[in-house]
Short mmCIF file of C-alpha atoms in Angstrom, two decimals:
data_model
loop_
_atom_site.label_atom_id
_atom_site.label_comp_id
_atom_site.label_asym_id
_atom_site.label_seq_id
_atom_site.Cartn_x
_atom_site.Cartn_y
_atom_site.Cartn_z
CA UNK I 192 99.01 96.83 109.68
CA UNK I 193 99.75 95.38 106.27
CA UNK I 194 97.55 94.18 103.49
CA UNK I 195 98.09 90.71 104.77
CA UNK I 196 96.57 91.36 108.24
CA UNK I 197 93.85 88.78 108.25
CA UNK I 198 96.22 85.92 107.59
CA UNK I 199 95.92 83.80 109.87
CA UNK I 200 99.03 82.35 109.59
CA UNK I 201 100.75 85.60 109.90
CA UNK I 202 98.16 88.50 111.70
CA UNK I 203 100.50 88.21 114.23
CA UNK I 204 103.69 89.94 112.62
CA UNK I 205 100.99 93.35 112.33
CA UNK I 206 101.32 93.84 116.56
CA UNK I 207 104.09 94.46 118.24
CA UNK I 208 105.64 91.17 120.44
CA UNK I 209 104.81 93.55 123.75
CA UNK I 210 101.11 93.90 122.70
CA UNK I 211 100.87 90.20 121.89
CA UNK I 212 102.24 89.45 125.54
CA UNK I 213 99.82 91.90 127.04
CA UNK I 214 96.74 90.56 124.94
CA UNK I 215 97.56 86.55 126.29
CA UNK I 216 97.51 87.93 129.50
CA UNK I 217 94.70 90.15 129.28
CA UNK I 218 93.28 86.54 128.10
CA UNK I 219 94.21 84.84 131.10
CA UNK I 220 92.87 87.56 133.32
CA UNK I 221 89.70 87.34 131.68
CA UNK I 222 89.51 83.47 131.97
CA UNK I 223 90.69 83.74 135.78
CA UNK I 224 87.99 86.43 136.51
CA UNK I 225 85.03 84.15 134.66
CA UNK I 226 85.84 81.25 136.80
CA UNK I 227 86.47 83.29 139.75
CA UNK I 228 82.60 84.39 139.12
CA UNK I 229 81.30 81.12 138.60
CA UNK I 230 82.07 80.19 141.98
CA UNK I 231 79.94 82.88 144.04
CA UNK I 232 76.75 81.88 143.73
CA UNK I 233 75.38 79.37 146.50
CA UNK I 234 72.77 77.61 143.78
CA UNK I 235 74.60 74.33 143.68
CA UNK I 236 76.21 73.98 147.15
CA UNK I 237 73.46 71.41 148.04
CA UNK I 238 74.98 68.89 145.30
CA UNK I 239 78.38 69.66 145.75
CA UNK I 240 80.58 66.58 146.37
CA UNK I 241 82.40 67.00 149.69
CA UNK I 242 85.80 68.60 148.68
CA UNK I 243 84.40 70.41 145.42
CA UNK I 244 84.36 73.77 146.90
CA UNK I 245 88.36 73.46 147.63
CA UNK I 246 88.94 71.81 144.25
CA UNK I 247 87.38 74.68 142.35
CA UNK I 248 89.47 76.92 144.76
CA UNK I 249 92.77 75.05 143.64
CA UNK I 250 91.47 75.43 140.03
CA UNK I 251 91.57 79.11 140.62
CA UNK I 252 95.34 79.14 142.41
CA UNK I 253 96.05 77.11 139.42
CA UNK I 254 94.81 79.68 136.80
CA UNK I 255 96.55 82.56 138.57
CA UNK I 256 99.86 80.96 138.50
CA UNK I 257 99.22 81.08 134.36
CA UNK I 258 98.11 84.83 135.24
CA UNK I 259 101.51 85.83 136.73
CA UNK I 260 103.83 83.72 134.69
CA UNK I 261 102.14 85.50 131.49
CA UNK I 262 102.84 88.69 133.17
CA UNK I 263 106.53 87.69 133.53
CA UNK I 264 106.47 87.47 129.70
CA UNK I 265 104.76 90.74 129.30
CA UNK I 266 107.42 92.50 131.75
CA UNK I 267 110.39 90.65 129.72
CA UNK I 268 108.87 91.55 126.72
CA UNK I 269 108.80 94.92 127.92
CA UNK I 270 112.51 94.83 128.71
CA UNK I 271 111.94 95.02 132.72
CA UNK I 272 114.95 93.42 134.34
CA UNK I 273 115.24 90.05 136.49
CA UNK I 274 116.04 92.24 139.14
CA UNK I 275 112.57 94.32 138.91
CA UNK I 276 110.69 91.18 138.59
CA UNK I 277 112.40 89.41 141.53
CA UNK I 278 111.55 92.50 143.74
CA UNK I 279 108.11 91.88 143.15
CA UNK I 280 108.10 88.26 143.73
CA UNK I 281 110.02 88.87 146.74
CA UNK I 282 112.72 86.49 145.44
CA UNK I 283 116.28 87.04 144.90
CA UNK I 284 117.00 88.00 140.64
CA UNK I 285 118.75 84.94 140.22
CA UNK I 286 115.32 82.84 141.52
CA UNK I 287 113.03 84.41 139.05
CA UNK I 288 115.49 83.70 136.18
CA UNK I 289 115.77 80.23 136.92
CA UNK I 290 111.55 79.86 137.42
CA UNK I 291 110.47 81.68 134.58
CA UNK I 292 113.21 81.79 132.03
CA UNK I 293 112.05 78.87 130.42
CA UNK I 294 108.27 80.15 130.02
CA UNK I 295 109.81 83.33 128.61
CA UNK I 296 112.41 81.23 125.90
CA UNK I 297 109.25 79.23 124.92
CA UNK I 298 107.36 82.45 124.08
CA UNK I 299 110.20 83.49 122.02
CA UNK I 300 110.45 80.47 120.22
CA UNK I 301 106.45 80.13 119.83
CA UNK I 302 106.26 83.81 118.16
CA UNK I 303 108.43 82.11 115.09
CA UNK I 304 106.72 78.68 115.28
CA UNK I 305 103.50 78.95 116.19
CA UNK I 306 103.01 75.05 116.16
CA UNK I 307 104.74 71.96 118.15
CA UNK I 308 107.07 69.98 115.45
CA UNK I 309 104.81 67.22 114.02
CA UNK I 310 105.99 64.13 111.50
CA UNK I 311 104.87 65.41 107.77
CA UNK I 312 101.87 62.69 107.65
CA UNK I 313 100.22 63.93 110.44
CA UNK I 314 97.70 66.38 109.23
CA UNK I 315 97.51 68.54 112.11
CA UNK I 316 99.74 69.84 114.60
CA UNK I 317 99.12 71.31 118.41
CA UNK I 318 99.58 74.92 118.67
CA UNK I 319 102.47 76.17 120.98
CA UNK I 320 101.53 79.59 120.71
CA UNK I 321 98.57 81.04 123.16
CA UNK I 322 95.42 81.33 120.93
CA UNK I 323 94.88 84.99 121.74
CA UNK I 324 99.12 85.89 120.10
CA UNK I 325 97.79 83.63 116.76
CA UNK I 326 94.49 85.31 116.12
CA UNK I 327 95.17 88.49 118.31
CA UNK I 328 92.37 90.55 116.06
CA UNK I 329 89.61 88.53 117.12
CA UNK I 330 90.72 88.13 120.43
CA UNK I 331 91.12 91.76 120.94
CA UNK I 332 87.22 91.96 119.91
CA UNK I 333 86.28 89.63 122.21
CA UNK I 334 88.14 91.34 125.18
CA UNK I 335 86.67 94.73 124.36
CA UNK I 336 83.40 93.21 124.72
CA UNK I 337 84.13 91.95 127.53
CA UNK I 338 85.48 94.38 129.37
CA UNK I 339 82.59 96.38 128.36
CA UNK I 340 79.93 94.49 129.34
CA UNK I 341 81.90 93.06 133.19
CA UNK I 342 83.55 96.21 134.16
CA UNK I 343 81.01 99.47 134.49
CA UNK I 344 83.73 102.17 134.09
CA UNK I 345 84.54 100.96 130.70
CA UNK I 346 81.22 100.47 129.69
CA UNK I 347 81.33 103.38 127.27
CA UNK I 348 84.46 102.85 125.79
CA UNK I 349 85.08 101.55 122.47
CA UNK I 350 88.27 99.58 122.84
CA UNK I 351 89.18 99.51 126.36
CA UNK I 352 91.42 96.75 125.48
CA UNK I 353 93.06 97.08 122.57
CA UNK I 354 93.15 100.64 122.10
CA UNK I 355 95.91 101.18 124.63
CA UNK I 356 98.07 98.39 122.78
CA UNK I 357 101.60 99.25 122.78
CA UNK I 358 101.74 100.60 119.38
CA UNK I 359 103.84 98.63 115.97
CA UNK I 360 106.07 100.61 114.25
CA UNK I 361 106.99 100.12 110.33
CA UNK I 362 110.38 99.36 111.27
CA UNK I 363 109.59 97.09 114.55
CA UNK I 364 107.46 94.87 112.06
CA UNK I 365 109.87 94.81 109.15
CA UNK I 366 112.07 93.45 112.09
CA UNK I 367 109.51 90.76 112.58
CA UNK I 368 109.02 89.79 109.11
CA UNK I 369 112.83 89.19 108.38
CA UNK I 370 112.91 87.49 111.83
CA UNK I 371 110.39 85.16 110.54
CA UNK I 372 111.32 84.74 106.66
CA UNK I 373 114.87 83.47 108.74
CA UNK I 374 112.95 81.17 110.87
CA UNK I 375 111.27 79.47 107.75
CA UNK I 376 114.41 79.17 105.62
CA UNK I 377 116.41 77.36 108.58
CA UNK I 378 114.25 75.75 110.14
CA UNK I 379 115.07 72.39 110.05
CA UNK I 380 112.55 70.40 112.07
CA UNK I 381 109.55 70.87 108.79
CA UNK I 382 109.36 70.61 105.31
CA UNK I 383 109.78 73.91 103.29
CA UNK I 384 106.69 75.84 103.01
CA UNK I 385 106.14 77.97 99.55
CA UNK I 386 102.60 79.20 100.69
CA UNK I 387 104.02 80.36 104.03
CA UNK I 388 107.13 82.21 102.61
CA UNK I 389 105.32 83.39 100.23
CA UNK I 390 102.97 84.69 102.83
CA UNK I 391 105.87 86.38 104.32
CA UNK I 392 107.13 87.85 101.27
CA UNK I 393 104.22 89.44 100.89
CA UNK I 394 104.16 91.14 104.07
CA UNK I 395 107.85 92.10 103.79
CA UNK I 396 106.97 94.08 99.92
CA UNK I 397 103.56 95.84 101.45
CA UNK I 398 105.86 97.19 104.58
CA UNK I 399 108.59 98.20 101.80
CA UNK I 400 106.37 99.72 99.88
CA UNK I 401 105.02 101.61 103.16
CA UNK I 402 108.71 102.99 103.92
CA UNK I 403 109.20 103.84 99.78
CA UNK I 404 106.63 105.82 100.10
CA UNK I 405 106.57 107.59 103.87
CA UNK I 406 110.58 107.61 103.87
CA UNK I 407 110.93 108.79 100.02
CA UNK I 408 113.33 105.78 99.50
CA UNK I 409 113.81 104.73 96.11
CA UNK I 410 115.64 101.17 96.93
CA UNK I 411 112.90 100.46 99.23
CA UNK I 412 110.47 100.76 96.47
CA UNK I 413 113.36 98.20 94.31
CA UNK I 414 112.85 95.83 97.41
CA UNK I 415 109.79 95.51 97.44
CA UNK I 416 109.65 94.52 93.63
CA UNK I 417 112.20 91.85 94.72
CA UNK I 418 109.39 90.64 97.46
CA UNK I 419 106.61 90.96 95.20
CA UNK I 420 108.20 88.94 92.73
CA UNK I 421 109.45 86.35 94.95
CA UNK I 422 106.15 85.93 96.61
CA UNK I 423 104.17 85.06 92.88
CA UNK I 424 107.56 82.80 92.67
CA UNK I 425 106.82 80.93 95.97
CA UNK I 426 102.34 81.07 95.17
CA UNK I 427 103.29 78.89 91.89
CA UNK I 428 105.58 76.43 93.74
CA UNK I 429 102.82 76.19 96.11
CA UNK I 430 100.16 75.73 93.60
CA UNK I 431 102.30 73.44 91.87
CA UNK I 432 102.58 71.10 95.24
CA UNK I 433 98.97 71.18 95.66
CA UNK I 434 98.61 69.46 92.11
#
């Protein structure tokens, strides 16, 4: 990961898109299996309202519906085919494109902007992207520890979670950078955003300076001059704004 890794704005661009996917649904799973568990015990029944036992069990078909679809996402992400995922679903290819295409375009879309569209007087938008793909460092702490401290044969391990992540490469996250410094410059539905380019540019002259130095590239190193330079550029626009 860069220097830039605890941004929150842009931690994400330090994982790869397929360890993001598998993180949200390693999120879901966990959420699914805590209500699952709140529902053994028999301490309550005697107050239960008649019908509350089969509500909480709809709750729980409810929650695993958001289980599979997120595993769609993860197998797309992946690059498994329609086909693969239809076979499993026991539904023809062409069924499981039209059900869960849209989830899977929305992802896409929600990896570049994290946030619904918002008029520029509103002070805060809703987030379209799944908490645990925005802040995917802290969530992969708190699924370690729990996975540690639920399941007994990982009760020794240090990061049963996120230590079998699939892994980023330099050039998969330059790919994501330049992805996103697009996204921001033609993106039409918000204002321009200095601080958040800037954040960007930042990211893409630490990963330049990364391949300068493992590829022995001299332009690379030119590059990420270019970045660095543009990034104090965009900082003192920003600044400026804030005035």
């Amino acid at each position: 990961m860069t220097d830039a890794e605890h941004d929150p704005d842009s931690e994400r661009y330090g994982y790869s898109r397929t360890a993001l996917a598998r993180l949200v649904l390693s999120s879901e799973l966990r959420e699914l299996a805590d209500s699952a568990a709140g529902g053994v015990a028999t301490t309550h029944d005697m107050w239960a309202h008649p019908g509350e036992v089969v509500g909480h069990a709809l709750d729980l078909v409810r929650q695993a519906q958001e289980v599979l679809a997120r595993a769609v996402v993860y197998e797309r992400q992946k690059g498994t085919s329609w086909e693969a995922i239809g076979e499993q679903l026991d539904v023809k290819k062409q069924s499981a494109h039209e059900r869960y295409k849209p989830l899977v375009e929305e992802w896409k879309v929600a990896l570049q902007e994290p946030f619904h569209p918002a008029p520029p007087e509103q002070p805060v938008r809703n987030r379209l992207l799944h908490d645990a793909a925005y802040a995917p460092t802290a969530a992969g702490r708190r699924l370690d520890q729990w996975v540690r401290e639920h399941i007994p044969a990982h009760r020794e391990a240090d990061h049963p979670v996120t230590g079998h992540l699939p892994i980023l490469t330099t050039a998969e996250e330059l790919v994501q950078v330049l992805d996103a410094i697009n996204h921001l410059y033609h993106d039409t539905r918000t204002p321009p955003d200095p601080a958040g380019r800037a954040r960007l540019a930042e990211r893409k002259a630490a990963l330049m300076e990364r391949i300068a130095v493992e590829d022995g590239r001299p332009e690379a190193a030119e590059q990420a001059a270019e970045a660095r330079a543009r990034a104090a550029q965009l900082r003192a626009e920003a600044d400026g704004a804030a005035q």
